[in-house]
Amino acid sequence: MGYPHPSHPRETVLLSRHFGDAEARGLAGWMTRGGYQALEKALGMSREQVIEEVKASGVRGRGGAGFPAGVKWSFMPKQKTKPHYLCVNADEGEPGTFKDRELLRWTPHALIEGSAICAYAIQAEQVYIYVRGEFTEPIRVLQAALDEAYAKGLLGANVLGRGVRIDMTIHRGAGAYICGEETALMNSIEGKRGNPRIKPPFPAAAGLWGCPTTINNVETLCAIPHILEKGAAWYKGLSLSNPKSSGTKLFSVCGAIAKPGNYEVTMGFPMKDLLYDLAGGIKGGRKLKAVQPGGSSVPFITAEEADGALLDYEGCVAAGTQLGSGGMIVYDDATDIVYQVMRLAQFYAHESCAQCTQCREGTAWTTKILQRMLRGEGRMEDLDLLFDLGEQMTGKTICVLSDSCAAAVVSAIRKFRPDFEAYIRSGRAVAV
Amino acid sequence: MSQAGTGTGAHEPSAAAPVFEGAARRELDAVLKKYPTAQAALLPALWIVQERQGWVSPGAMAEVAEVLGLTVAYVKGVVTFYTMYHQHPVGKHFAQVCTTSPCNLCGAEGVVAALLKATGCKRMGETSPDGLWTVVEAECLGACGFATPVLVDDDLIESVTAESVPALVARYR
């Protein structure tokens, strides 16, 4: 549902059905809403059957990368020679994205159930839920739900009396966007600085403490109970566009929008309808200038490009951007796009872990060049310099933080070049 | 953009008081059971320190290093990576204002100015003369639909506006 707004008839509410319903947070309330039946069912299936079902559903990672979840699970060794781990990525920090926060604080048991099913399938006895340090309320709610689940035997040494051990621990982050990158997250759990690791090896081969590890986003895991309960074919059938994008997706719509909130729609839903029908259109009746549909790390698209775009993995690529995390940042025609792009670059410069030179220097230089422009001291060749920097920041580092910064900056200049040139030509200055 | 306060806050403990005694030690022991290595308890141990002392002092870093079998330099390296561990005492109340783009589009900078004014803080990261407040800018708090969110201590307050700031600050006096 479009939390905090009432559900819109065009939404398909699976994950967000109980947003705002305080009773659903508690185990008793969750049980009366059908909770933990999917876990019961999964424990009656073989591990391979569970993985096959998730594979067949086509559900893809909702954290931003869009990798098929069942395929990821199938990479875990079948023969267990070391401990296996599941990491839950609840380090939601992608600007524009605020869906996992609602999932954590309204439906903690959905996450626990989905995580338990995954842990069973991949033979993990220990699950670490990495929640960003700023999520104080979600942590309180989730910890209370974990305590209840342990008390009822849904977690612990003998889950539902089936002889399966699953322990779940919240690991609280401490302020670092980069820890949402999967290997940085694992380093952070290990008690290290959150520096991303070189891949390969991939986590399924060597993750936490060098052991086979699967890592999934909160929203992905919350979809798992629905898939187990109603079947892969049903989930796969949830698509308005193409079979490569199935299920529902939460879109966090924010910025210059009349009704900011989380809207859950079937994959392939038209972007225009989400913005205008569901989210009430542009704030103050103004005109749309630009959208980043998948958080701040995906390329900007113009109002014209947004007009015909479909909200699924392929549709966003066709429109020149990416689905990402589904955090839609809306910019209206009053937006100073140069200033906002500088503000985003500043975010990446602040959050760079500083391991790789291209990222450490590139994000800082980008920010400084944009600030110079905003101070009225820009030069026309700065635009080429930013393109050149963007080139050096793409595909050359351990993780994609610097690529993300470059994607936002380069796409903004391509799409809104006159805005940048106007600053340079006029020498107009704003406070930075 | 520093998270650390520079003033003298209300939380400053005597430097010599050890943290990991009694309840805090039991809390740490429970944490240690959840991980295969003591090193993994570092972030949780630092949280325990900060909850009790208000910041992570050099003395506390040394104690954490001792308790977990790590070097002090290693612990400091980790503390300085994460923005939420205070390396200096901060005010009685610590306010983090989100100013990343989505909030910026919705007036976050006005909220920052209003917060500085209402709390008497001269600038970002500095503690107010009465020791009550430290205000910092935070990068994306993950509540973009509720612009502008302000995290005061452990309370996330949604949809703060420049106009609603004085009443918010008054609640924490």
XYZ file of C-alpha atoms in Angstrom:
605
model
C 0.000 0.000 0.000
C 1.100 3.551 -0.529
C 2.043 3.859 3.112
C 1.513 6.312 4.778
C -1.466 6.717 2.413
C -4.362 4.259 2.013
C -3.943 1.517 -0.552
C -4.677 2.470 -4.148
C -6.870 0.066 -6.171
C -4.123 -0.301 -8.790
C -1.578 -1.521 -6.258
C -0.892 -5.225 -5.735
C -0.239 -5.465 -2.034
C 1.698 -8.510 -0.897
C 4.572 -7.190 1.151
C 2.994 -3.917 2.204
C -0.480 -5.224 3.103
C 0.105 -4.739 6.818
C 2.036 -1.465 6.804
C 0.593 0.759 9.512
C -1.125 -2.200 11.245
C 0.455 -2.317 14.703
C -1.040 -5.734 15.504
C 0.856 -7.344 12.628
C 4.134 -6.509 14.368
C 3.478 -9.014 17.163
C 3.647 -12.767 16.712
C 0.028 -13.384 17.763
C -1.224 -10.810 15.266
C 1.096 -12.148 12.578
C -0.121 -15.722 13.098
C -3.761 -14.687 12.604
C -2.635 -13.121 9.312
C -1.257 -16.429 8.097
C 2.259 -16.093 9.445
C 4.815 -18.930 9.430
C 2.698 -21.305 7.302
C 5.231 -20.987 4.503
C 8.075 -21.927 6.859
C 6.114 -24.986 7.981
C 5.603 -25.913 4.320
C 9.252 -25.296 3.399
C 10.525 -27.502 6.215
C 8.400 -30.300 4.783
C 10.166 -29.962 1.421
C 13.740 -30.900 0.558
C 16.296 -28.081 0.466
C 16.647 -28.578 -3.303
C 12.884 -28.298 -3.787
C 12.823 -24.978 -1.940
C 15.658 -23.603 -4.077
C 13.981 -24.844 -7.270
C 10.725 -23.163 -6.279
C 12.457 -19.834 -5.661
C 14.395 -20.199 -8.921
C 11.199 -20.947 -10.849
C 9.465 -17.879 -9.372
C 11.999 -15.653 -11.107
C 12.280 -13.365 -8.073
C 15.300 -11.109 -8.464
C 17.309 -9.258 -5.840
C 15.448 -6.190 -4.704
C 18.459 -4.415 -3.229
C 19.473 -2.966 -6.568
C 21.491 -5.515 -8.523
C 18.519 -7.644 -9.606
C 20.336 -10.992 -9.540
C 17.938 -13.997 -9.507
C 17.653 -15.026 -5.849
C 17.128 -18.754 -6.444
C 20.188 -18.919 -8.688
C 22.226 -17.185 -5.980
C 21.041 -19.751 -3.421
C 21.944 -22.607 -5.784
C 25.589 -21.433 -5.806
C 25.953 -22.559 -2.181
C 27.840 -25.879 -1.835
C 25.592 -28.919 -1.504
C 28.171 -30.738 0.605
C 28.657 -28.779 3.796
C 32.263 -28.837 4.943
C 32.278 -25.499 6.806
C 29.569 -23.405 8.473
C 27.177 -21.742 6.011
C 25.862 -18.246 6.694
C 22.983 -16.063 5.567
C 23.407 -12.291 5.729
C 20.318 -10.131 5.507
C 21.102 -6.757 4.014
C 19.046 -4.245 6.001
C 21.625 -1.494 5.562
C 19.160 0.568 3.565
C 20.891 3.839 2.743
C 20.490 4.436 -0.965
C 19.179 7.993 -1.196
C 15.542 7.867 -2.239
C 14.927 4.410 -0.799
C 12.879 3.819 2.365
C 11.064 0.530 1.754
C 13.104 -1.796 3.944
C 12.577 0.546 6.875
C 8.815 -0.002 6.589
C 9.192 -3.758 6.091
C 11.359 -3.949 9.223
C 9.130 -1.840 11.415
C 5.728 -3.137 10.305
C 6.285 -6.751 9.228
C 9.359 -8.025 11.077
C 7.985 -11.567 11.150
C 7.751 -11.637 7.345
C 11.493 -11.023 7.229
C 12.203 -13.606 9.932
C 10.096 -16.203 8.112
C 11.650 -15.508 4.699
C 15.131 -15.578 6.215
C 14.437 -18.855 8.025
C 13.263 -20.440 4.765
C 16.417 -19.282 3.013
C 18.628 -20.431 5.901
C 17.052 -23.890 5.716
C 17.518 -24.066 1.931
C 21.188 -23.099 2.008
C 22.023 -25.041 5.206
C 22.868 -21.957 7.250
C 22.504 -22.325 10.982
C 23.385 -18.705 11.655
C 21.726 -15.648 10.133
C 23.077 -12.139 10.657
C 20.662 -9.309 9.974
C 22.789 -6.239 9.298
C 20.648 -3.208 10.105
C 22.011 0.292 9.604
C 22.831 2.007 12.871
C 20.402 4.883 12.330
C 17.402 2.496 12.201
C 16.776 2.645 15.938
C 13.030 1.955 15.822
C 13.267 -0.863 13.238
C 15.951 -2.492 15.398
C 13.720 -2.356 18.498
C 10.762 -3.817 16.596
C 12.826 -6.532 14.920
C 14.543 -7.540 18.181
C 11.159 -7.868 19.903
C 9.958 -10.065 17.021
C 13.098 -12.229 17.212
C 12.576 -12.697 20.964
C 9.001 -13.822 20.331
C 10.068 -16.183 17.555
C 12.670 -17.806 19.833
C 10.128 -18.130 22.660
C 7.723 -19.981 20.333
C 10.361 -22.312 18.913
C 10.284 -20.722 15.453
C 14.008 -20.097 15.805
C 16.751 -21.801 17.787
C 18.014 -25.363 18.073
C 14.889 -27.137 16.892
C 12.809 -24.992 14.548
C 9.154 -26.073 14.648
C 10.288 -29.398 16.134
C 11.879 -30.426 12.826
C 15.412 -30.790 14.143
C 16.691 -27.830 12.127
C 18.852 -25.215 13.868
C 18.501 -21.563 12.852
C 19.837 -18.695 14.940
C 19.279 -15.059 14.013
C 21.266 -12.108 15.291
C 20.901 -8.408 14.584
C 24.232 -6.784 13.796
C 23.890 -3.022 14.142
C 25.852 -0.905 11.687
C 27.363 2.389 12.773
C 26.985 4.847 9.922
C 28.504 3.887 6.571
C 26.574 3.713 3.273
C 29.231 1.468 1.792
C 28.329 -1.329 4.219
C 25.310 -1.955 2.002
C 27.790 -3.384 -0.513
C 27.717 -7.108 0.197
C 31.384 -7.747 0.934
C 31.791 -4.492 2.898
C 28.827 -5.661 4.958
C 30.595 -8.945 5.680
C 33.757 -7.127 6.747
C 31.664 -4.976 9.039
C 30.133 -8.064 10.673
C 33.629 -9.449 11.142
C 34.529 -6.317 13.136
C 36.476 -4.577 10.407
C 36.344 -1.304 8.527
C 33.649 -1.579 5.881
C 35.898 -1.897 2.856
C 34.503 -3.904 -0.063
C 36.484 -7.024 -0.995
C 37.822 -7.969 -4.398
C 35.589 -10.500 -6.174
C 36.026 -13.330 -6.934
C 35.824 -15.172 -4.665
C 32.102 -14.534 -4.478
C 30.330 -14.900 -1.133
C 28.875 -18.334 -1.966
C 32.463 -19.624 -2.156
C 34.086 -17.468 0.525
C 31.984 -14.971 2.430
C 31.840 -14.467 6.187
C 35.062 -15.786 7.746
C 35.859 -17.431 4.431
C 32.774 -19.648 4.653
C 29.987 -20.069 2.073
C 27.579 -17.162 2.518
C 24.417 -15.950 0.861
C 23.337 -12.354 1.146
C 19.882 -11.050 0.278
C 18.006 -7.797 0.619
C 15.117 -7.437 3.103
C 12.482 -7.044 0.383
C 13.680 -10.146 -1.496
C 13.431 -12.283 1.634
C 10.007 -10.865 2.534
C 8.719 -12.122 -0.844
C 9.875 -15.699 -0.170
C 6.994 -16.789 2.131
C 4.483 -15.689 -0.537
C 6.324 -17.711 -3.179
C 6.411 -20.835 -1.014
C 2.783 -20.494 -0.013
C 1.177 -19.714 -3.366
C 3.719 -21.309 -5.666
C 6.358 -20.236 -8.162
C 3.955 -20.275 -11.103
C 1.619 -17.839 -9.395
C 4.485 -15.474 -8.567
C 5.975 -15.763 -12.018
C 2.550 -14.853 -13.400
C 2.673 -11.535 -11.573
C 4.052 -9.420 -14.384
C 2.593 -6.804 -16.653
C 5.485 -6.842 -19.060
C 7.899 -9.712 -19.550
C 8.825 -12.984 -17.828
C 12.265 -11.739 -16.792
C 10.698 -9.394 -14.263
C 8.184 -11.107 -12.010
C 6.373 -10.396 -8.776
C 5.625 -7.138 -7.060
C 8.049 -4.350 -6.229
C 7.936 -1.628 -3.623
C 8.656 1.819 -5.011
C 9.629 4.509 -2.545
C 8.545 7.731 -4.195
C 10.017 10.938 -2.790
C 11.246 14.415 -3.581
C 8.938 16.749 -5.508
C 5.864 14.511 -5.376
C 2.403 15.206 -3.949
C 2.064 11.954 -1.977
C 5.464 10.543 -1.076
C 5.274 6.967 0.134
C 5.849 3.299 -0.632
C 3.742 1.951 -3.475
C 3.642 -1.750 -4.296
C 2.877 -2.589 -7.898
C 3.291 -5.534 -10.223
C 6.473 -5.521 -12.292
C 5.974 -3.733 -15.593
C 3.670 -1.056 -14.159
C 3.854 2.223 -16.133
C 6.106 4.800 -14.430
C 3.790 7.611 -15.458
C 0.799 5.984 -13.767
C 2.758 5.435 -10.566
C 3.792 9.073 -10.456
C 0.478 10.630 -11.437
C -2.296 8.178 -10.459
C -0.861 6.641 -7.324
C 1.498 9.250 -5.967
C -0.699 12.231 -6.804
C 1.513 13.894 -9.393
C 4.168 16.530 -8.994
C 4.046 18.586 -5.807
C 2.313 21.942 -6.077
C 0.999 21.142 -9.571
C 4.421 21.818 -11.055
C 5.922 19.968 -14.028
C 8.221 16.967 -13.907
C 11.824 17.676 -14.843
C 13.669 14.461 -14.071
C 13.455 11.123 -12.253
C 15.960 8.698 -10.815
C 13.762 5.594 -10.561
C 16.151 3.339 -8.667
C 17.805 5.516 -6.064
C 20.526 8.118 -6.470
C 22.923 5.645 -8.109
C 21.000 5.232 -11.367
C 21.055 7.595 -14.355
C 18.658 10.546 -14.504
C 15.922 10.389 -17.102
C 13.868 13.291 -18.442
C 10.105 13.743 -18.138
C 9.724 12.579 -21.765
C 11.727 9.414 -21.099
C 9.751 8.731 -17.919
C 6.518 9.112 -19.852
C 6.690 5.788 -21.658
C 8.860 3.844 -19.220
C 7.788 0.569 -17.674
C 8.809 -0.232 -14.115
C 10.717 -3.469 -14.433
C 14.390 -4.355 -14.880
C 14.289 -4.320 -18.687
C 11.888 -1.379 -19.002
C 14.134 0.897 -16.979
C 17.175 -0.095 -19.033
C 15.203 0.625 -22.219
C 14.425 4.085 -20.829
C 18.135 4.708 -20.272
C 18.288 4.046 -16.555
C 17.961 1.180 -14.054
C 15.340 -0.186 -11.675
C 17.904 -0.241 -8.850
C 16.354 -0.301 -5.414
C 13.071 1.257 -6.539
C 13.773 4.490 -4.698
C 12.249 7.049 -7.063
C 13.583 10.549 -6.640
C 11.361 13.070 -8.387
C 12.715 16.455 -9.489
C 10.294 19.189 -10.593
C 10.880 22.028 -13.039
C 11.858 24.395 -10.217
C 14.789 22.155 -9.265
C 18.303 23.514 -9.595
C 19.633 20.323 -11.128
C 23.268 21.493 -10.937
C 22.950 22.019 -7.201
C 21.197 18.676 -6.662
C 23.826 16.808 -8.684
C 26.547 18.475 -6.596
C 24.685 17.393 -3.464
C 24.631 13.788 -4.735
C 28.322 13.892 -5.622
C 28.989 15.190 -2.124
C 27.099 12.183 -0.756
C 29.337 9.757 -2.661
C 32.478 11.664 -1.684
C 31.409 11.454 1.963
C 30.615 7.739 1.698
C 33.619 6.564 -0.348
C 35.592 4.050 1.698
C 38.713 5.536 0.043
C 40.341 2.223 -0.873
C 40.442 2.897 -4.621
C 42.057 6.048 -5.966
C 39.515 6.541 -8.775
C 36.718 6.661 -6.210
C 38.440 8.495 -3.356
C 39.770 11.240 -5.649
C 37.093 11.074 -8.335
C 34.112 11.642 -6.063
C 35.912 14.511 -4.288
C 37.076 16.172 -7.521
C 33.612 15.846 -9.040
C 32.129 17.562 -6.006
C 34.710 20.365 -6.086
C 34.259 21.021 -9.808
C 30.475 21.215 -9.379
C 30.863 23.515 -6.374
C 33.140 25.762 -8.393
C 30.455 25.955 -11.059
C 27.842 26.837 -8.437
C 30.106 29.598 -7.104
C 30.039 31.203 -10.534
C 33.592 30.166 -11.373
C 32.818 27.363 -13.806
C 34.560 26.942 -17.151
C 33.039 25.390 -20.246
C 35.810 22.782 -20.308
C 34.687 21.635 -16.839
C 31.907 19.670 -18.519
C 34.411 17.668 -20.551
C 36.499 17.284 -17.438
C 33.511 15.792 -15.630
C 32.891 13.381 -18.524
C 36.541 12.393 -18.444
C 36.432 11.880 -14.689
C 33.249 9.848 -15.080
C 35.042 7.608 -17.553
C 37.904 7.057 -15.093
C 35.460 6.338 -12.271
C 33.558 3.635 -14.161
C 34.477 -0.049 -14.152
C 37.874 0.502 -12.552
C 37.282 0.019 -8.844
C 36.600 -2.791 -6.362
C 32.921 -1.905 -5.944
C 30.480 0.306 -7.860
C 30.287 3.326 -5.550
C 32.313 5.495 -7.893
C 30.433 4.144 -10.927
C 27.213 5.230 -9.201
C 28.472 8.761 -8.667
C 29.624 8.961 -12.269
C 26.319 7.600 -13.608
C 24.325 10.289 -11.844
C 26.656 13.141 -12.812
C 27.272 12.139 -16.434
C 23.582 11.420 -17.142
C 22.569 14.753 -15.602
C 24.986 16.687 -17.823
C 23.856 14.744 -20.920
C 20.182 15.326 -20.201
C 20.331 18.842 -18.779
C 23.418 20.377 -20.335
C 21.811 23.832 -20.781
C 21.379 24.061 -16.980
C 25.105 23.528 -16.475
C 26.063 25.866 -19.311
C 23.801 28.574 -17.905
C 25.787 28.563 -14.663
C 29.048 28.763 -16.547
C 27.922 31.499 -18.953
C 26.201 33.737 -16.430
C 28.643 33.371 -13.576
C 25.599 33.218 -11.289
C 26.585 32.094 -7.820
C 24.668 30.246 -5.122
C 25.735 29.322 -1.614
C 27.424 25.912 -1.472
C 30.581 17.155 7.710
C 32.207 15.764 10.829
C 29.993 13.750 13.141
C 32.122 14.547 16.117
C 31.261 17.309 18.525
C 34.051 19.595 19.621
C 32.536 21.197 22.706
C 32.406 19.933 26.247
C 29.295 17.839 26.558
C 27.193 16.684 29.447
C 28.279 13.066 28.989
C 31.966 13.313 29.712
C 32.839 10.556 32.163
C 35.964 10.222 34.226
C 38.506 8.781 31.810
C 39.567 5.949 34.098
C 36.178 4.323 34.747
C 36.140 0.907 33.085
C 33.050 0.059 31.034
C 33.019 -3.714 30.946
C 32.052 -4.514 34.507
C 28.771 -5.882 35.852
C 25.851 -5.570 33.429
C 27.976 -4.254 30.549
C 30.354 -7.210 30.873
C 27.421 -9.632 30.883
C 25.994 -7.894 27.821
C 29.315 -8.266 26.005
C 29.604 -11.930 27.020
C 26.160 -12.572 25.501
C 27.288 -10.855 22.285
C 30.481 -12.922 22.107
C 28.420 -16.136 22.060
C 26.833 -15.083 18.775
C 30.041 -14.901 16.743
C 32.877 -17.329 16.017
C 35.533 -14.661 16.691
C 35.974 -12.006 19.400
C 36.849 -9.460 16.712
C 33.282 -9.662 15.384
C 32.049 -8.278 18.690
C 33.891 -5.014 18.034
C 31.003 -2.968 16.639
C 28.607 -4.223 19.354
C 31.241 -3.540 22.042
C 31.681 0.025 20.805
C 27.909 0.489 20.935
C 27.892 -0.713 24.545
C 30.589 1.845 25.346
C 28.771 4.695 23.661
C 25.418 3.830 25.260
C 27.002 4.034 28.698
C 29.510 6.847 28.299
C 27.997 8.977 25.544
C 31.104 8.737 23.389
C 34.056 6.465 22.659
C 37.040 7.918 24.500
C 40.657 6.928 23.848
C 40.572 5.146 27.193
C 37.496 3.174 26.183
C 39.143 2.218 22.871
C 42.068 0.847 24.852
C 39.718 -1.105 27.104
C 37.790 -2.555 24.144
C 41.095 -3.577 22.543
C 42.170 -5.292 25.760
C 38.866 -7.107 26.264
C 38.666 -8.380 22.661
C 42.352 -9.137 22.206
C 42.902 -6.485 19.500
C 45.429 -3.675 19.251
C 44.392 -0.142 20.175
C 45.427 1.046 16.700
C 43.113 -1.520 15.112
C 40.178 -0.455 17.270
C 40.814 3.202 16.476
C 40.963 2.343 12.779
C 37.492 0.830 12.992
C 36.036 3.595 15.187
C 37.153 6.260 12.728
C 35.607 4.447 9.753
C 32.041 4.717 11.066
C 30.333 8.076 11.491
C 28.087 7.151 14.420
C 30.768 6.576 17.042
C 31.497 9.880 18.740
C 35.198 10.475 19.130
C 34.538 13.528 21.295
C 31.914 14.216 23.945
C 28.665 15.521 22.485
C 25.665 17.359 23.902
C 23.024 15.686 26.058
C 20.937 15.417 22.892
C 22.455 14.518 19.549
C 20.450 15.563 16.492
C 21.176 14.220 13.007
C 19.417 16.009 10.152
C 19.185 14.386 6.754
C 20.278 16.804 4.023
C 20.793 14.398 1.099
C 19.044 15.267 -2.206
C 15.499 13.950 -1.621
C 15.305 15.862 1.680
C 17.193 18.774 0.216
C 14.457 19.051 -2.430
C 11.939 19.331 0.408
C 13.606 22.048 2.484
C 16.163 20.254 4.659
C 18.506 23.226 4.655
C 15.843 25.357 6.316
C 15.463 22.669 8.977
C 19.201 22.742 9.639
C 19.223 26.537 10.046
C 16.192 26.409 12.347
C 17.749 23.643 14.453
C 21.002 25.545 14.911
C 19.041 28.630 15.938
C 16.680 26.840 18.332
C 19.441 24.867 20.037
C 21.954 27.694 20.247
C 24.602 25.671 18.417
C 26.954 27.983 16.550
C 27.666 25.548 13.767
C 27.379 21.932 12.685
C 29.112 19.490 14.969
C 29.590 22.006 17.744
C 27.859 21.592 21.087
C 25.588 24.365 22.378
C 26.994 26.493 25.234
C 24.499 24.923 27.678
C 25.811 21.461 26.754
C 22.326 20.291 25.756
C 22.651 19.898 22.006
C 24.932 18.830 19.213
C 23.518 19.078 15.688
C 25.058 17.358 12.659
C 24.091 16.828 9.043
C 23.595 13.169 8.185
C 23.719 11.559 4.773
C 20.443 9.813 3.878
C 18.615 8.539 6.984
C 16.469 6.180 4.877
C 13.192 8.001 5.475
C 13.057 10.086 2.274
C 9.252 9.910 2.074
C 9.088 11.705 5.393
C 11.300 14.666 4.571
C 12.909 16.025 6.576
C 13.665 13.284 9.123
C 15.657 14.236 12.213
C 17.143 11.563 14.453
C 17.305 12.933 17.998
C 19.202 10.433 20.132
C 17.230 7.217 19.337
C 14.010 8.902 18.201
C 13.400 9.371 14.486
C 11.099 12.333 14.013
C 9.448 12.370 10.592
C 8.429 15.286 8.380
C 10.171 18.037 10.339
C 9.857 21.541 8.894
C 11.670 24.747 9.813
C 8.413 25.845 11.453
C 8.062 22.710 13.600
C 11.639 22.829 14.895
C 11.126 25.091 17.960
C 8.401 22.795 19.371
C 10.598 19.747 18.685
C 13.545 21.246 20.510
C 11.320 22.303 23.420
C 10.273 18.654 23.943
C 13.865 17.699 24.740
C 14.750 20.400 27.249
